[in-house]
């Protein structure tokens, strides 16, 4: 029968008593670490599955998108023509992005087939934050900027998908969340070890009881 979750049992789930014997300490350590790292461990598991399985990521993005109505991108009423400073359209598009986002720490161009008329540039405002960006959409035919999509305009699911790397690595809140993520990873990694020690101690205890029962039987 499971022990009632109150009194000492409740306290041992939140706090360690270092004065107890090592077996009791290991048991309490397993409970306390498991309790405090459960939520972060679940986040690691979900974001890790999103990395490994594209279909899972699509499902979880679509699920969270249901919580918010879609937001339209900032489409310009009339396309903004790009100044023909350079010979190539790609260079003019990149120059426009550099001029209008001077504080951007990273930019990337989404390459497409030569036959396609659209071209996209992602402006990353923080080099180490993959989920904070603006997408610039260009049209090659008239050499213009047609729309801008900010990460702030994304639905909940799309925003979580864009922030998946930041959440999984702990970089979403800077150094503080990275330290928390690192410690939580170590805590989660220790659970199989402390759990195995608990199981091993219980197995030894059962064998000892069985041996004593047999001795008493034949005495």
Short mmCIF file of C-alpha atoms in Angstrom, two decimals:
data_model
loop_
_atom_site.label_atom_id
_atom_site.label_comp_id
_atom_site.label_asym_id
_atom_site.label_seq_id
_atom_site.Cartn_x
_atom_site.Cartn_y
_atom_site.Cartn_z
CA UNK A 1 0.00 0.00 0.00
CA UNK A 2 1.30 3.45 -0.90
CA UNK A 3 2.30 5.65 2.01
CA UNK A 4 0.18 8.69 2.76
CA UNK A 5 1.65 11.89 1.34
CA UNK A 6 1.79 13.89 4.54
CA UNK A 7 4.03 14.61 7.52
CA UNK A 8 7.54 13.25 7.09
CA UNK A 9 6.73 11.66 3.73
CA UNK A 10 5.60 15.01 2.35
CA UNK A 11 8.64 16.80 3.76
CA UNK A 12 11.00 14.20 2.26
CA UNK A 13 9.58 14.95 -1.18
CA UNK A 14 10.63 18.61 -0.93
CA UNK A 15 13.72 18.67 1.27
CA UNK A 16 16.75 16.50 2.09
CA UNK A 17 17.67 15.43 5.60
CA UNK A 18 21.44 14.88 5.47
CA UNK A 19 21.54 13.41 8.99
CA UNK A 20 19.87 10.12 8.00
CA UNK A 21 21.70 6.94 6.92
CA UNK A 22 22.95 6.71 3.35
CA UNK A 23 20.18 4.32 2.21
CA UNK A 24 17.50 6.70 3.46
CA UNK A 25 19.42 9.64 2.00
CA UNK A 26 19.60 7.95 -1.41
CA UNK A 27 15.86 7.26 -1.29
CA UNK A 28 15.05 10.86 -0.34
CA UNK A 29 17.49 12.14 -2.95
CA UNK A 30 15.65 10.14 -5.61
CA UNK A 31 12.29 11.58 -4.51
CA UNK A 32 13.43 15.19 -4.15
CA UNK A 33 15.37 15.30 -7.43
CA UNK A 34 12.52 13.56 -9.23
CA UNK A 35 10.00 16.06 -7.89
CA UNK A 36 11.95 19.21 -8.76
CA UNK A 37 13.18 18.03 -12.18
CA UNK A 38 9.89 16.50 -13.37
CA UNK A 39 8.55 19.61 -15.13
CA UNK A 40 11.86 20.52 -16.78
CA UNK A 41 12.43 16.87 -17.71
CA UNK A 42 9.07 16.79 -19.50
CA UNK A 43 10.03 19.94 -21.43
CA UNK A 44 13.33 18.30 -22.46
CA UNK A 45 11.44 15.20 -23.58
CA UNK A 46 8.87 17.09 -25.67
CA UNK A 47 11.38 19.41 -27.35
CA UNK A 48 13.71 16.44 -27.95
CA UNK A 49 10.91 14.50 -29.64
CA UNK A 50 10.21 17.56 -31.79
CA UNK A 51 13.84 17.47 -32.96
CA UNK A 52 13.82 13.74 -33.71
CA UNK A 53 10.37 13.30 -35.25
CA UNK A 54 9.05 15.94 -37.70
CA UNK A 55 5.53 14.50 -37.58
CA UNK A 56 5.44 14.88 -33.80
CA UNK A 57 6.59 18.50 -34.14
CA UNK A 58 3.84 19.22 -36.68
CA UNK A 59 1.22 17.71 -34.38
CA UNK A 60 2.33 19.59 -31.30
CA UNK A 61 2.58 22.88 -33.22
CA UNK A 62 -0.90 22.37 -34.70
CA UNK A 63 -2.30 21.55 -31.24
CA UNK A 64 -1.04 24.77 -29.67
CA UNK A 65 -2.10 26.79 -32.73
CA UNK A 66 -5.70 25.86 -31.91
CA UNK A 67 -5.43 28.08 -28.83
CA UNK A 68 -5.01 31.24 -30.92
CA UNK A 69 -6.47 32.55 -34.15
CA UNK A 70 -3.94 33.07 -36.98
CA UNK A 71 -2.27 36.46 -37.32
CA UNK A 72 -1.67 37.91 -40.75
CA UNK A 73 1.80 39.01 -41.74
CA UNK A 74 2.53 42.68 -42.15
CA UNK A 75 1.78 42.85 -45.87
CA UNK A 76 2.44 46.23 -47.40
CA UNK A 77 -0.47 47.88 -49.20
CA UNK A 78 1.91 48.43 -52.08
CA UNK A 79 5.27 46.69 -52.57
CA UNK A 80 8.33 48.66 -51.50
CA UNK A 81 10.74 48.95 -54.45
CA UNK A 82 14.37 48.17 -53.70
CA UNK A 83 16.96 50.78 -54.71
CA UNK A 84 18.95 49.32 -57.65
CA UNK A 85 22.35 49.88 -56.04
CA UNK A 86 23.76 46.48 -56.96
CA UNK A 87 23.52 44.54 -60.21
CA UNK A 88 21.97 41.44 -58.68
CA UNK A 89 18.55 41.39 -57.05
CA UNK A 90 19.82 39.23 -54.15
CA UNK A 91 22.45 41.84 -53.29
CA UNK A 92 19.86 44.64 -53.28
CA UNK A 93 17.56 42.59 -51.05
CA UNK A 94 20.39 41.89 -48.59
CA UNK A 95 21.46 45.53 -48.63
CA UNK A 96 17.89 46.57 -47.75
CA UNK A 97 17.86 44.12 -44.81
CA UNK A 98 21.24 45.34 -43.54
CA UNK A 99 20.17 48.97 -43.82
CA UNK A 100 16.84 48.53 -42.02
CA UNK A 101 18.08 46.10 -39.37
CA UNK A 102 21.51 47.44 -38.39
CA UNK A 103 21.39 45.76 -34.96
CA UNK A 104 20.67 42.28 -36.31
CA UNK A 105 23.26 39.73 -35.21
CA UNK A 106 22.61 37.21 -37.98
CA UNK A 107 20.88 36.95 -41.35
CA UNK A 108 20.12 33.99 -43.59
CA UNK A 109 18.78 33.73 -47.12
CA UNK A 110 16.35 30.93 -47.97
CA UNK A 111 17.57 29.72 -51.34
CA UNK A 112 14.98 28.69 -53.91
CA UNK A 113 14.93 27.55 -57.50
CA UNK A 114 15.96 30.09 -60.11
CA UNK A 115 12.53 29.83 -61.72
CA UNK A 116 10.74 31.01 -58.55
CA UNK A 117 9.99 34.70 -58.22
CA UNK A 118 9.96 34.83 -54.40
CA UNK A 119 12.96 35.25 -52.12
CA UNK A 120 13.07 35.29 -48.30
CA UNK A 121 15.60 36.63 -45.81
CA UNK A 122 15.47 35.82 -42.11
CA UNK A 123 16.77 38.53 -39.78
CA UNK A 124 17.90 37.09 -36.44
CA UNK A 125 17.98 39.75 -33.72
CA UNK A 126 20.09 37.56 -31.40
CA UNK A 127 22.71 35.20 -32.77
CA UNK A 128 22.14 32.62 -30.02
CA UNK A 129 18.32 32.88 -30.05
CA UNK A 130 16.77 31.07 -32.99
CA UNK A 131 13.20 32.06 -32.11
CA UNK A 132 13.49 35.88 -32.26
CA UNK A 133 13.42 36.99 -35.89
CA UNK A 134 11.77 38.82 -38.79
CA UNK A 135 11.15 37.27 -42.19
CA UNK A 136 11.43 39.61 -45.17
CA UNK A 137 9.58 38.45 -48.31
CA UNK A 138 10.73 39.77 -51.68
CA UNK A 139 9.50 39.55 -55.25
CA UNK A 140 12.18 39.16 -57.93
CA UNK A 141 9.98 40.21 -60.82
CA UNK A 142 9.53 43.81 -59.71
CA UNK A 143 12.50 43.84 -57.28
CA UNK A 144 10.39 44.75 -54.25
CA UNK A 145 9.68 43.90 -50.61
CA UNK A 146 6.14 42.52 -50.35
CA UNK A 147 5.73 41.49 -46.67
CA UNK A 148 7.40 41.24 -43.26
CA UNK A 149 6.61 38.50 -40.73
CA UNK A 150 7.79 38.94 -37.15
CA UNK A 151 8.18 36.14 -34.61
CA UNK A 152 5.96 38.24 -32.33
CA UNK A 153 3.08 37.72 -34.77
CA UNK A 154 3.26 33.92 -34.76
CA UNK A 155 0.58 31.73 -33.25
CA UNK A 156 1.39 29.92 -30.00
CA UNK A 157 2.28 26.66 -31.73
CA UNK A 158 4.45 28.25 -34.41
CA UNK A 159 6.17 30.35 -31.74
CA UNK A 160 6.94 27.24 -29.68
CA UNK A 161 8.23 25.51 -32.80
CA UNK A 162 10.51 28.46 -33.56
CA UNK A 163 11.73 28.51 -29.95
CA UNK A 164 12.21 24.73 -29.78
CA UNK A 165 16.02 24.92 -29.92
CA UNK A 166 16.16 27.77 -27.40
CA UNK A 167 13.90 25.88 -24.97
CA UNK A 168 15.70 22.55 -25.35
CA UNK A 169 19.16 24.02 -24.76
CA UNK A 170 18.03 26.46 -22.06
CA UNK A 171 19.09 29.50 -24.07
CA UNK A 172 15.62 31.08 -24.01
CA UNK A 173 16.44 33.19 -20.93
CA UNK A 174 20.19 33.62 -21.33
CA UNK A 175 22.86 32.32 -18.96
CA UNK A 176 20.46 31.80 -16.04
CA UNK A 177 18.19 29.36 -17.88
CA UNK A 178 21.22 27.62 -19.39
CA UNK A 179 22.55 26.93 -15.88
CA UNK A 180 19.11 25.70 -14.78
CA UNK A 181 18.88 23.44 -17.84
CA UNK A 182 22.37 22.06 -17.20
CA UNK A 183 21.61 21.28 -13.55
CA UNK A 184 18.25 19.76 -14.45
CA UNK A 185 19.96 17.53 -17.04
CA UNK A 186 22.40 16.28 -14.40
CA UNK A 187 19.54 15.68 -11.96
CA UNK A 188 17.57 13.70 -14.56
CA UNK A 189 20.68 11.67 -15.42
CA UNK A 190 21.14 10.77 -11.75
CA UNK A 191 17.62 9.33 -11.33
CA UNK A 192 18.38 5.94 -12.96
CA UNK A 193 21.42 5.58 -10.65
CA UNK A 194 19.58 6.39 -7.41
CA UNK A 195 16.63 4.30 -8.60
CA UNK A 196 18.88 1.30 -9.27
CA UNK A 197 20.41 1.60 -5.79
CA UNK A 198 16.91 1.62 -4.24
CA UNK A 199 15.94 -1.48 -6.24
CA UNK A 200 19.19 -3.25 -5.35
CA UNK A 201 18.72 -2.56 -1.62
CA UNK A 202 15.13 -3.86 -1.74
CA UNK A 203 16.26 -7.02 -3.57
CA UNK A 204 18.91 -7.70 -0.92
CA UNK A 205 16.34 -7.15 1.83
CA UNK A 206 13.91 -9.66 0.25
CA UNK A 207 16.66 -12.28 -0.11
CA UNK A 208 17.66 -11.79 3.51
CA UNK A 209 14.05 -12.20 4.70
CA UNK A 210 13.66 -15.35 2.59
CA UNK A 211 16.84 -16.83 4.06
CA UNK A 212 15.72 -16.11 7.64
CA UNK A 213 12.31 -17.69 6.93
CA UNK A 214 13.94 -20.91 5.69
CA UNK A 215 16.24 -21.06 8.73
CA UNK A 216 13.32 -20.64 11.13
CA UNK A 217 11.36 -23.31 9.27
CA UNK A 218 13.94 -26.02 9.85
CA UNK A 219 14.95 -25.06 13.38
#
